[in-house]
PDB file of C-alpha atoms and ligand atoms in Angstrom:
ATOM      1  CA  MET A  82     -26.041   6.014  16.182  1.00 84.00           C
ATOM      2  CA  ASN A  83     -27.065   2.672  17.784  1.00 86.00           C
ATOM      3  CA  PRO A  84     -28.966   3.640  20.977  1.00 90.00           C
ATOM      4  CA  HIS A  85     -26.762   1.018  22.905  1.00 93.00           C
ATOM      5  CA  TRP A  86     -23.594   2.758  22.025  1.00 91.00           C
ATOM      6  CA  LYS A  87     -25.126   6.108  22.512  1.00 89.00           C
ATOM      7  CA  ARG A  88     -25.909   5.284  26.175  1.00 92.00           C
ATOM      8  CA  GLN A  89     -22.626   3.453  26.691  1.00 92.00           C
ATOM      9  CA  PHE A  90     -20.444   6.296  25.559  1.00 92.00           C
ATOM     10  CA  ALA A  91     -22.686   9.178  26.712  1.00 90.00           C
ATOM     11  CA  GLU A  92     -20.288  10.294  29.414  1.00 90.00           C
ATOM     12  CA  PHE A  93     -17.465  11.284  26.973  1.00 93.00           C
ATOM     13  CA  GLY A  94     -18.885  14.293  25.139  1.00 92.00           C
ATOM     14  CA  LEU A  95     -15.460  15.470  23.980  1.00 95.00           C
ATOM     15  CA  VAL A  96     -14.681  12.428  21.994  1.00 96.00           C
ATOM     16  CA  THR A  97     -18.131  11.254  20.857  1.00 95.00           C
ATOM     17  CA  LYS A  98     -19.821  12.390  17.630  1.00 91.00           C
ATOM     18  CA  THR A  99     -22.354  15.135  17.845  1.00 83.00           C
ATOM     19  CA  ASP A 100     -23.771  14.180  14.395  1.00 71.00           C
ATOM     20  CA  ASP A 101     -23.323  11.238  12.205  1.00 64.00           C
ATOM     21  CA  GLU A 102     -21.151  13.149   9.654  1.00 68.00           C
ATOM     22  CA  CYS A 103     -18.569  14.761  11.769  1.00 83.00           C
ATOM     23  CA  ARG A 104     -15.037  13.476  11.948  1.00 90.00           C
ATOM     24  CA  SER A 105     -11.787  15.155  13.184  1.00 95.00           C
ATOM     25  CA  ILE A 106      -8.599  15.308  11.268  1.00 96.00           C
ATOM     26  CA  VAL A 107      -5.228  15.462  13.072  1.00 98.00           C
ATOM     27  CA  MET A 108      -2.611  17.530  11.244  1.00 98.00           C
ATOM     28  CA  VAL A 109       1.018  16.230  11.507  1.00 98.00           C
ATOM     29  CA  GLY A 110       2.826  18.707   9.448  1.00 97.00           C
ATOM     30  CA  ASP A 111       1.026  18.391   6.092  1.00 96.00           C
ATOM     31  CA  ILE A 112      -0.104  14.917   6.825  1.00 98.00           C
ATOM     32  CA  GLU A 113      -3.821  14.382   7.503  1.00 97.00           C
ATOM     33  CA  ILE A 114      -4.695  11.565   9.916  1.00 97.00           C
ATOM     34  CA  GLY A 115      -8.374  10.867   9.583  1.00 95.00           C
ATOM     35  CA  GLY A 116      -8.572  12.346   6.154  1.00 92.00           C
ATOM     36  CA  PRO A 117      -8.963  10.706   2.772  1.00 89.00           C
ATOM     37  CA  GLU A 118      -5.386   9.017   2.699  1.00 92.00           C
ATOM     38  CA  PHE A 119      -4.683   5.794   4.499  1.00 95.00           C
ATOM     39  CA  VAL A 120      -1.722   6.874   6.624  1.00 97.00           C
ATOM     40  CA  VAL A 121       1.251   4.289   7.009  1.00 98.00           C
ATOM     41  CA  MET A 122       3.548   4.680  10.061  1.00 98.00           C
ATOM     42  CA  ALA A 123       6.303   2.084  10.059  1.00 99.00           C
ATOM     43  CA  GLY A 124       9.723   1.418  11.577  1.00 98.00           C
ATOM     44  CA  PRO A 125      11.524  -0.707  14.193  1.00 98.00           C
ATOM     45  CA  CYS A 126      10.071  -1.397  17.570  1.00 98.00           C
ATOM     46  CA  SER A 127      13.052   0.173  19.173  1.00 97.00           C
ATOM     47  CA  VAL A 128      15.803   2.374  17.879  1.00 98.00           C
ATOM     48  CA  GLU A 129      18.965   0.416  18.149  1.00 98.00           C
ATOM     49  CA  SER A 130      21.539   2.308  16.157  1.00 98.00           C
ATOM     50  CA  GLU A 131      22.034   4.896  13.425  1.00 98.00           C
ATOM     51  CA  LYS A 132      22.506   2.324  10.646  1.00 98.00           C
ATOM     52  CA  GLN A 133      19.422   0.330  11.608  1.00 98.00           C
ATOM     53  CA  LEU A 134      17.148   3.312  11.906  1.00 98.00           C
ATOM     54  CA  LEU A 135      18.342   5.248   8.820  1.00 98.00           C
ATOM     55  CA  SER A 136      18.164   2.174   6.597  1.00 98.00           C
ATOM     56  CA  THR A 137      14.676   1.296   7.928  1.00 98.00           C
ATOM     57  CA  ALA A 138      13.557   4.996   7.380  1.00 98.00           C
ATOM     58  CA  GLU A 139      14.647   4.976   3.863  1.00 98.00           C
ATOM     59  CA  ALA A 140      13.056   1.680   3.090  1.00 98.00           C
ATOM     60  CA  VAL A 141       9.707   2.437   4.581  1.00 98.00           C
ATOM     61  CA  SER A 142       9.718   5.900   3.037  1.00 98.00           C
ATOM     62  CA  ARG A 143      10.479   4.556  -0.501  1.00 98.00           C
ATOM     63  CA  ALA A 144       7.652   2.132  -0.080  1.00 98.00           C
ATOM     64  CA  GLY A 145       5.101   4.766   0.775  1.00 97.00           C
ATOM     65  CA  ALA A 146       5.192   5.347   4.589  1.00 98.00           C
ATOM     66  CA  VAL A 147       4.916   8.819   5.648  1.00 98.00           C
ATOM     67  CA  ILE A 148       5.621   8.546   9.348  1.00 99.00           C
ATOM     68  CA  LEU A 149       8.700   6.777  11.008  1.00 98.00           C
ATOM     69  CA  ARG A 150       7.927   4.795  14.250  1.00 98.00           C
ATOM     70  CA  GLY A 151      10.827   3.843  16.788  1.00 98.00           C
ATOM     71  CA  GLY A 152      10.850   3.630  20.481  1.00 98.00           C
ATOM     72  CA  ALA A 153      13.540   5.433  22.392  1.00 98.00           C
ATOM     73  CA  PHE A 154      11.881   5.059  25.816  1.00 96.00           C
ATOM     74  CA  LYS A 155      10.693   1.403  25.955  1.00 91.00           C
ATOM     75  CA  PRO A 156       8.264   0.028  28.285  1.00 86.00           C
ATOM     76  CA  ARG A 157       9.712  -3.499  28.757  1.00 84.00           C
ATOM     77  CA  SER A 158       8.015  -6.005  30.822  1.00 86.00           C
ATOM     78  CA  SER A 159      11.265  -7.673  31.979  1.00 90.00           C
ATOM     79  CA  PRO A 160      14.021  -5.610  33.736  1.00 90.00           C
ATOM     80  CA  TYR A 161      16.599  -7.867  31.862  1.00 91.00           C
ATOM     81  CA  ALA A 162      15.404  -6.834  28.377  1.00 91.00           C
ATOM     82  CA  PHE A 163      16.827  -3.869  26.297  1.00 91.00           C
ATOM     83  CA  GLN A 164      15.389  -0.787  27.727  1.00 92.00           C
ATOM     84  CA  GLY A 165      15.919   1.640  24.749  1.00 95.00           C
ATOM     85  CA  LEU A 166      18.452   4.179  24.023  1.00 96.00           C
ATOM     86  CA  GLY A 167      16.642   7.104  25.540  1.00 96.00           C
ATOM     87  CA  LEU A 168      17.933  10.616  24.498  1.00 97.00           C
ATOM     88  CA  GLU A 169      20.386   9.101  22.164  1.00 97.00           C
ATOM     89  CA  GLY A 170      17.441   7.262  20.302  1.00 98.00           C
ATOM     90  CA  LEU A 171      15.553  10.600  20.050  1.00 98.00           C
ATOM     91  CA  LYS A 172      18.601  12.231  18.420  1.00 98.00           C
ATOM     92  CA  LEU A 173      18.766   9.413  15.879  1.00 98.00           C
ATOM     93  CA  LEU A 174      14.997   9.755  15.270  1.00 98.00           C
ATOM     94  CA  LYS A 175      15.590  13.488  14.445  1.00 98.00           C
ATOM     95  CA  LYS A 176      18.484  12.500  12.154  1.00 98.00           C
ATOM     96  CA  ALA A 177      16.272  10.173  10.334  1.00 98.00           C
ATOM     97  CA  ARG A 178      13.616  12.697   9.939  1.00 98.00           C
ATOM     98  CA  GLU A 179      16.192  15.161   8.449  1.00 98.00           C
ATOM     99  CA  ALA A 180      17.396  12.549   6.074  1.00 98.00           C
ATOM    100  CA  THR A 181      14.143  11.294   4.710  1.00 98.00           C
ATOM    101  CA  GLY A 182      11.372  13.941   5.425  1.00 98.00           C
ATOM    102  CA  LEU A 183       9.399  11.357   7.384  1.00 98.00           C
ATOM    103  CA  ALA A 184       7.426  12.666  10.397  1.00 98.00           C
ATOM    104  CA  VAL A 185       8.312  10.834  13.661  1.00 98.00           C
ATOM    105  CA  ILE A 186       6.256   9.051  16.232  1.00 98.00           C
ATOM    106  CA  THR A 187       7.791   7.712  19.485  1.00 98.00           C
ATOM    107  CA  GLU A 188       6.614   6.680  22.892  1.00 98.00           C
ATOM    108  CA  VAL A 189       6.687   8.834  25.979  1.00 98.00           C
ATOM    109  CA  MET A 190       6.550   6.968  29.378  1.00 97.00           C
ATOM    110  CA  SER A 191       6.788   9.523  32.065  1.00 97.00           C
ATOM    111  CA  PRO A 192       5.269  12.824  32.560  1.00 98.00           C
ATOM    112  CA  ASP A 193       8.736  14.202  33.209  1.00 97.00           C
ATOM    113  CA  ASP A 194       9.922  13.280  29.707  1.00 97.00           C
ATOM    114  CA  VAL A 195       6.915  14.919  27.787  1.00 98.00           C
ATOM    115  CA  ASP A 196       8.758  18.292  26.918  1.00 98.00           C
ATOM    116  CA  LEU A 197      11.860  16.355  26.058  1.00 98.00           C
ATOM    117  CA  VAL A 198      10.059  13.919  23.799  1.00 98.00           C
ATOM    118  CA  ALA A 199       7.994  16.671  22.180  1.00 98.00           C
ATOM    119  CA  GLU A 200      11.133  18.393  21.165  1.00 98.00           C
ATOM    120  CA  TYR A 201      11.998  15.412  18.982  1.00 98.00           C
ATOM    121  CA  ALA A 202       8.779  13.794  17.901  1.00 98.00           C
ATOM    122  CA  ASP A 203       5.746  14.830  15.662  1.00 98.00           C
ATOM    123  CA  ILE A 204       3.400  12.600  17.575  1.00 98.00           C
ATOM    124  CA  LEU A 205       3.747  11.385  21.158  1.00 98.00           C
ATOM    125  CA  GLN A 206       2.696   7.735  21.566  1.00 98.00           C
ATOM    126  CA  ILE A 207       1.177   6.569  24.764  1.00 98.00           C
ATOM    127  CA  GLY A 208       1.658   2.927  25.064  1.00 98.00           C
ATOM    128  CA  ALA A 209      -0.811   0.305  25.913  1.00 98.00           C
ATOM    129  CA  ARG A 210       0.616  -0.127  29.458  1.00 97.00           C
ATOM    130  CA  SER A 211       0.312   3.774  29.955  1.00 98.00           C
ATOM    131  CA  MET A 212      -3.223   4.102  28.832  1.00 98.00           C
ATOM    132  CA  GLU A 213      -4.483   4.702  32.361  1.00 98.00           C
ATOM    133  CA  ASN A 214      -1.401   6.606  33.551  1.00 98.00           C
ATOM    134  CA  PHE A 215      -3.419   9.673  34.437  1.00 97.00           C
ATOM    135  CA  SER A 216      -0.535  11.981  35.201  1.00 98.00           C
ATOM    136  CA  LEU A 217       1.001  11.105  31.829  1.00 98.00           C
ATOM    137  CA  LEU A 218      -2.347  11.811  30.135  1.00 98.00           C
ATOM    138  CA  GLU A 219      -2.547  15.023  31.840  1.00 98.00           C
ATOM    139  CA  ALA A 220       1.161  15.999  30.793  1.00 98.00           C
ATOM    140  CA  VAL A 221       0.543  15.045  27.124  1.00 98.00           C
ATOM    141  CA  GLY A 222      -2.879  16.904  27.366  1.00 98.00           C
ATOM    142  CA  ARG A 223      -0.755  20.035  28.201  1.00 98.00           C
ATOM    143  CA  SER A 224       1.683  19.480  25.297  1.00 98.00           C
ATOM    144  CA  HIS A 225       1.106  20.873  21.710  1.00 94.00           C
ATOM    145  CA  ARG A 226       1.988  17.631  19.945  1.00 98.00           C
ATOM    146  CA  PRO A 227      -0.549  15.327  18.536  1.00 98.00           C
ATOM    147  CA  VAL A 228      -1.018  12.113  20.790  1.00 98.00           C
ATOM    148  CA  LEU A 229      -1.493   8.534  19.631  1.00 99.00           C
ATOM    149  CA  LEU A 230      -3.212   6.718  22.448  1.00 99.00           C
ATOM    150  CA  LYS A 231      -2.971   3.007  22.379  1.00 98.00           C
ATOM    151  CA  ARG A 232      -5.601   0.827  23.848  1.00 98.00           C
ATOM    152  CA  GLY A 233      -4.645  -0.934  27.006  1.00 98.00           C
ATOM    153  CA  LEU A 234      -4.065  -4.742  27.146  1.00 97.00           C
ATOM    154  CA  CYS A 235      -7.404  -5.321  29.100  1.00 97.00           C
ATOM    155  CA  ALA A 236      -9.245  -2.017  28.356  1.00 98.00           C
ATOM    156  CA  THR A 237     -12.687  -1.711  26.960  1.00 98.00           C
ATOM    157  CA  LEU A 238     -13.503   0.883  24.277  1.00 98.00           C
ATOM    158  CA  VAL A 239     -15.194   2.848  27.097  1.00 97.00           C
ATOM    159  CA  ASP A 240     -11.890   2.825  28.974  1.00 98.00           C
ATOM    160  CA  LEU A 241      -9.937   4.054  25.748  1.00 98.00           C
ATOM    161  CA  LEU A 242     -12.416   6.860  25.200  1.00 98.00           C
ATOM    162  CA  ARG A 243     -12.344   7.776  28.863  1.00 97.00           C
ATOM    163  CA  SER A 244      -8.460   8.182  28.619  1.00 98.00           C
ATOM    164  CA  ALA A 245      -8.834  10.296  25.257  1.00 98.00           C
ATOM    165  CA  GLN A 246     -11.426  12.503  27.001  1.00 97.00           C
ATOM    166  CA  PHE A 247      -8.674  12.992  29.814  1.00 97.00           C
ATOM    167  CA  ILE A 248      -6.143  14.193  27.325  1.00 98.00           C
ATOM    168  CA  ILE A 249      -8.659  16.538  25.547  1.00 98.00           C
ATOM    169  CA  GLU A 250      -9.950  17.923  28.819  1.00 97.00           C
ATOM    170  CA  ASN A 251      -6.444  18.889  29.596  1.00 98.00           C
ATOM    171  CA  GLY A 252      -6.231  21.002  26.511  1.00 97.00           C
ATOM    172  CA  ASN A 253      -4.957  18.799  23.651  1.00 98.00           C
ATOM    173  CA  SER A 254      -7.651  18.030  21.061  1.00 97.00           C
ATOM    174  CA  ASP A 255      -5.231  16.184  18.714  1.00 98.00           C
ATOM    175  CA  VAL A 256      -5.837  12.728  19.874  1.00 98.00           C
ATOM    176  CA  ILE A 257      -5.565   9.586  17.585  1.00 98.00           C
ATOM    177  CA  LEU A 258      -6.843   6.229  18.943  1.00 98.00           C
ATOM    178  CA  CYS A 259      -5.036   3.023  18.320  1.00 99.00           C
ATOM    179  CA  GLU A 260      -6.269  -0.557  18.464  1.00 98.00           C
ATOM    180  CA  ARG A 261      -3.234  -2.773  19.113  1.00 98.00           C
ATOM    181  CA  GLY A 262      -4.981  -6.038  20.277  1.00 98.00           C
ATOM    182  CA  ILE A 263      -6.219  -7.007  23.573  1.00 98.00           C
ATOM    183  CA  ARG A 264      -5.628  -9.901  26.048  1.00 98.00           C
ATOM    184  CA  THR A 265      -7.933 -12.782  25.770  1.00 98.00           C
ATOM    185  CA  PHE A 266      -7.779 -16.643  26.378  1.00 98.00           C
ATOM    186  CA  GLU A 267      -6.312 -17.030  22.776  1.00 98.00           C
ATOM    187  CA  THR A 268      -2.616 -17.939  22.675  1.00 97.00           C
ATOM    188  CA  ALA A 269      -1.962 -18.591  19.002  1.00 98.00           C
ATOM    189  CA  THR A 270      -1.512 -14.757  18.619  1.00 98.00           C
ATOM    190  CA  ARG A 271       0.221 -12.353  20.968  1.00 98.00           C
ATOM    191  CA  ASN A 272      -2.919 -10.473  21.415  1.00 98.00           C
ATOM    192  CA  THR A 273      -6.390 -10.603  20.021  1.00 98.00           C
ATOM    193  CA  PHE A 274      -6.938  -7.958  17.190  1.00 98.00           C
ATOM    194  CA  ASP A 275     -10.225  -6.578  18.013  1.00 98.00           C
ATOM    195  CA  ILE A 276     -11.128  -5.698  14.393  1.00 97.00           C
ATOM    196  CA  ALA A 277     -14.743  -4.580  15.494  1.00 97.00           C
ATOM    197  CA  ALA A 278     -13.311  -1.945  17.602  1.00 98.00           C
ATOM    198  CA  ILE A 279     -12.625   0.053  14.399  1.00 97.00           C
ATOM    199  CA  PRO A 280     -16.083   0.298  13.071  1.00 95.00           C
ATOM    200  CA  VAL A 281     -17.489   0.737  16.561  1.00 96.00           C
ATOM    201  CA  LEU A 282     -15.195   3.549  17.274  1.00 97.00           C
ATOM    202  CA  ASN A 283     -15.777   5.130  13.876  1.00 94.00           C
ATOM    203  CA  ALA A 284     -19.577   5.022  14.693  1.00 93.00           C
ATOM    204  CA  VAL A 285     -19.376   6.599  18.034  1.00 95.00           C
ATOM    205  CA  SER A 286     -16.302   8.912  17.953  1.00 96.00           C
ATOM    206  CA  HIS A 287     -15.051  11.620  15.699  1.00 96.00           C
ATOM    207  CA  LEU A 288     -11.300  10.833  16.506  1.00 98.00           C
ATOM    208  CA  PRO A 289      -9.118   9.045  13.850  1.00 98.00           C
ATOM    209  CA  ILE A 290      -8.363   5.261  14.469  1.00 98.00           C
ATOM    210  CA  ILE A 291      -5.000   3.643  13.608  1.00 98.00           C
ATOM    211  CA  ALA A 292      -4.552  -0.111  13.835  1.00 98.00           C
ATOM    212  CA  ASP A 293      -1.339  -1.750  15.133  1.00 98.00           C
ATOM    213  CA  PRO A 294      -1.387  -5.194  13.596  1.00 98.00           C
ATOM    214  CA  SER A 295       2.173  -5.954  14.690  1.00 98.00           C
ATOM    215  CA  HIS A 296       1.460  -6.027  18.467  1.00 98.00           C
ATOM    216  CA  ALA A 297      -2.050  -7.486  17.864  1.00 98.00           C
ATOM    217  CA  ALA A 298      -0.498 -10.474  15.878  1.00 98.00           C
ATOM    218  CA  GLY A 299       2.908 -10.955  17.499  1.00 98.00           C
ATOM    219  CA  TYR A 300       4.028 -12.977  14.409  1.00 98.00           C
ATOM    220  CA  SER A 301       4.992 -11.254  11.231  1.00 98.00           C
ATOM    221  CA  ASP A 302       3.276 -13.992   9.118  1.00 98.00           C
ATOM    222  CA  ILE A 303      -0.166 -12.372   9.579  1.00 98.00           C
ATOM    223  CA  VAL A 304       0.689  -8.635   9.893  1.00 98.00           C
ATOM    224  CA  PRO A 305      -0.004  -7.937   6.114  1.00 98.00           C
ATOM    225  CA  ILE A 306      -3.437  -9.548   6.119  1.00 97.00           C
ATOM    226  CA  LEU A 307      -4.459  -7.790   9.403  1.00 98.00           C
ATOM    227  CA  SER A 308      -3.342  -4.530   7.871  1.00 97.00           C
ATOM    228  CA  VAL A 309      -5.561  -5.093   4.731  1.00 95.00           C
ATOM    229  CA  ALA A 310      -8.436  -6.206   7.190  1.00 94.00           C
ATOM    230  CA  ALA A 311      -7.912  -2.937   9.100  1.00 96.00           C
ATOM    231  CA  ALA A 312      -8.040  -0.818   6.000  1.00 94.00           C
ATOM    232  CA  ALA A 313     -11.136  -2.610   4.676  1.00 90.00           C
ATOM    233  CA  VAL A 314     -13.136  -1.904   7.988  1.00 92.00           C
ATOM    234  CA  GLY A 315     -12.324   1.717   7.889  1.00 92.00           C
ATOM    235  CA  ALA A 316      -9.158   2.346   9.863  1.00 95.00           C
ATOM    236  CA  ASP A 317      -7.363   5.793   9.191  1.00 96.00           C
ATOM    237  CA  GLY A 318      -3.989   4.040   8.836  1.00 97.00           C
ATOM    238  CA  ILE A 319      -1.580   1.580  10.538  1.00 98.00           C
ATOM    239  CA  LEU A 320       1.447   1.588  12.839  1.00 98.00           C
ATOM    240  CA  VAL A 321       3.587  -1.494  11.888  1.00 98.00           C
ATOM    241  CA  GLU A 322       7.040  -2.586  12.814  1.00 98.00           C
ATOM    242  CA  VAL A 323       9.707  -3.086  10.243  1.00 99.00           C
ATOM    243  CA  HIS A 324      13.322  -4.138  10.856  1.00 98.00           C
ATOM    244  CA  PRO A 325      16.311  -4.671   8.454  1.00 98.00           C
ATOM    245  CA  ALA A 326      17.025  -8.058  10.068  1.00 98.00           C
ATOM    246  CA  PRO A 327      14.093  -9.122  12.342  1.00 98.00           C
ATOM    247  CA  GLU A 328      15.984 -12.044  13.790  1.00 98.00           C
ATOM    248  CA  LYS A 329      18.540  -9.790  15.303  1.00 98.00           C
ATOM    249  CA  ALA A 330      16.102  -7.237  16.572  1.00 98.00           C
ATOM    250  CA  LEU A 331      16.571  -6.204  20.285  1.00 97.00           C
ATOM    251  CA  SER A 332      12.739  -6.166  20.729  1.00 96.00           C
ATOM    252  CA  ASP A 333       9.691  -7.584  18.918  1.00 97.00           C
ATOM    253  CA  GLY A 334      11.699  -9.226  16.245  1.00 98.00           C
ATOM    254  CA  GLY A 335       9.194 -12.030  15.623  1.00 98.00           C
ATOM    255  CA  GLN A 336       6.413  -9.485  14.691  1.00 98.00           C
ATOM    256  CA  SER A 337       8.621  -7.231  12.392  1.00 98.00           C
ATOM    257  CA  LEU A 338       8.426  -7.254   8.761  1.00 98.00           C
ATOM    258  CA  THR A 339      11.566  -7.267   6.481  1.00 98.00           C
ATOM    259  CA  PHE A 340      11.857  -4.535   4.081  1.00 98.00           C
ATOM    260  CA  SER A 341      10.559  -6.736   1.208  1.00 98.00           C
ATOM    261  CA  GLU A 342       7.674  -7.990   3.341  1.00 98.00           C
ATOM    262  CA  PHE A 343       6.810  -4.432   3.940  1.00 98.00           C
ATOM    263  CA  ARG A 344       6.851  -3.494   0.381  1.00 98.00           C
ATOM    264  CA  SER A 345       4.792  -6.283  -0.758  1.00 97.00           C
ATOM    265  CA  MET A 346       2.270  -5.375   1.922  1.00 98.00           C
ATOM    266  CA  MET A 347       2.133  -1.857   0.836  1.00 97.00           C
ATOM    267  CA  TYR A 348       1.344  -3.100  -2.689  1.00 95.00           C
ATOM    268  CA  ASP A 349      -1.545  -5.273  -1.353  1.00 93.00           C
ATOM    269  CA  LEU A 350      -2.814  -2.324   0.669  1.00 94.00           C
ATOM    270  CA  GLU A 351      -3.456  -0.216  -2.478  1.00 89.00           C
ATOM    271  CA  SER A 352      -6.677  -1.864  -3.567  1.00 82.00           C
ATOM    272  CA  CYS A 353      -7.946  -1.982  -0.040  1.00 81.00           C
ATOM    273  CA  THR A 354      -7.590   1.674   0.538  1.00 79.00           C
ATOM    274  CA  ALA A 355      -9.655   2.239  -2.472  1.00 76.00           C
ATOM    275  CA  LEU A 356     -12.544   0.215  -0.845  1.00 75.00           C
ATOM    276  CA  ARG A 357     -12.002   2.238   2.397  1.00 75.00           C
ATOM    277  CA  ALA A 358     -12.343   5.515   0.391  1.00 73.00           C
ATOM    278  CA  HIS A 359     -15.537   4.157  -1.087  1.00 75.00           C
ATOM    279  CA  LEU A 360     -17.029   2.996   2.277  1.00 70.00           C
ATOM    280  CA  ARG A 361     -16.143   6.343   3.991  1.00 68.00           C
ATOM    281  CA  GLY A 362     -16.428   8.713   1.076  1.00 58.00           C
ATOM    282  CA  PRO A 363     -19.300  11.018   2.183  1.00 51.00           C
ATOM    283  CA  GLN A 364     -18.226  11.268   5.709  1.00 52.00           C
ATOM    284  CA  LEU A 365     -14.684  12.231   4.589  1.00 45.00           C
ATOM    285  CA  LEU A 366     -15.928  14.816   2.095  1.00 37.00           C
ATOM    286  CA  VAL A 367     -17.834  16.501   4.843  1.00 37.00           C
ATOM    287  CA  ALA A 368     -15.024  16.412   7.366  1.00 40.00           C
ATOM    288  CA  SER A 369     -12.592  18.036   4.916  1.00 37.00           C
ATOM    289  CA  GLY A 370     -14.979  20.801   4.191  1.00 35.00           C
ATOM    290  CA  ASP A 371     -15.569  19.865   0.484  1.00 36.00           C
ATOM    291  CA  ALA A 372     -19.342  19.397   0.853  1.00 34.00           C
ATOM    292  CA  ASP A 373     -21.895  21.740   2.308  1.00 35.00           C
TER     293      ASP A 373
HETATM  294  C1  LIG B 221       5.400  -0.408  20.789  1.00 85.22           C
HETATM  295  O1  LIG B 221       4.773   0.222  19.877  1.00 85.22           O
HETATM  296  O2  LIG B 221       6.519  -1.005  20.490  1.00 85.22           O
HETATM  297  C2  LIG B 221       4.795  -0.804  22.032  1.00 85.22           C
HETATM  298  C3  LIG B 221       5.510  -1.087  23.185  1.00 85.22           C
HETATM  299  O3  LIG B 221       3.489  -0.913  21.976  1.00 85.22           O
HETATM  300  P1  LIG B 221       2.281  -1.358  22.928  1.00 85.22           P
HETATM  301  O4  LIG B 221       2.326  -0.314  24.021  1.00 85.22           O
HETATM  302  O5  LIG B 221       1.003  -1.348  22.190  1.00 85.22           O
HETATM  303  O6  LIG B 221       2.610  -2.757  23.569  1.00 85.22           O
HETATM  304 MN1  LIG B 222       7.045  -3.302  19.851  1.00 85.22          MN
END
């Protein structure tokens, strides 16, 4: 490993690599995150209604997604914006899982809700705004569900790995990192997608890394090309927002793909995931126990 990174990340022994070949795979049912397959998690920003969620779940499943995203507890920066359906949203996610077989990822915002959300979700999402909510990190650390940890808006990679270490230190080693864009002086996009974060994290950490091009971009026009870029630089998958009618979405409509945009993105991703497998082949083989 580059000596600069070795020094910079030295404090976080639980999340950094011990040797160049070792990688962790997080199992979600029979889905391997960090394994040879590029994992696509897709769905609406917020769960809004049964019809909206089930139609989206069916569409993304048919196009090749294996995990359904959808926020029930929503971290909205305005008190006047839609705040999410809470428990009713969790129940709809369960219904969508039963109807499609997709696994479910949804955000948990409060330590008090961790047990409840873990009853309904296969992966607990820690949002960008909660990356340094240490009592929440402690609570998900005690849970038995895999955790997807989003990078905070102004967090460095050291900050992100410190929070990952916090979760693992509290007992839960199933942590997935997520690059979702950071705040910079650029205003053409909602956030700045830190594409370099993906190879850096792959070099220093054994944890899987998922890209969220939707929140990075803020505009659906460039979400597909950022997904392709993420796959090409070695991300283990993507988390992407899809809505049956983005113009009517109660949150993040401008960055949500329509069903047909999502299908066409999945088609474009196919050739790229072959490149990813080629670039990361030897490491993946060792991690899955196929090589000695
Ligand atoms: C989301 O996934 O809808 C979300 C709120 O993301 P972030 O925490 O990255 O802003
Ligand atoms: Mn969103």
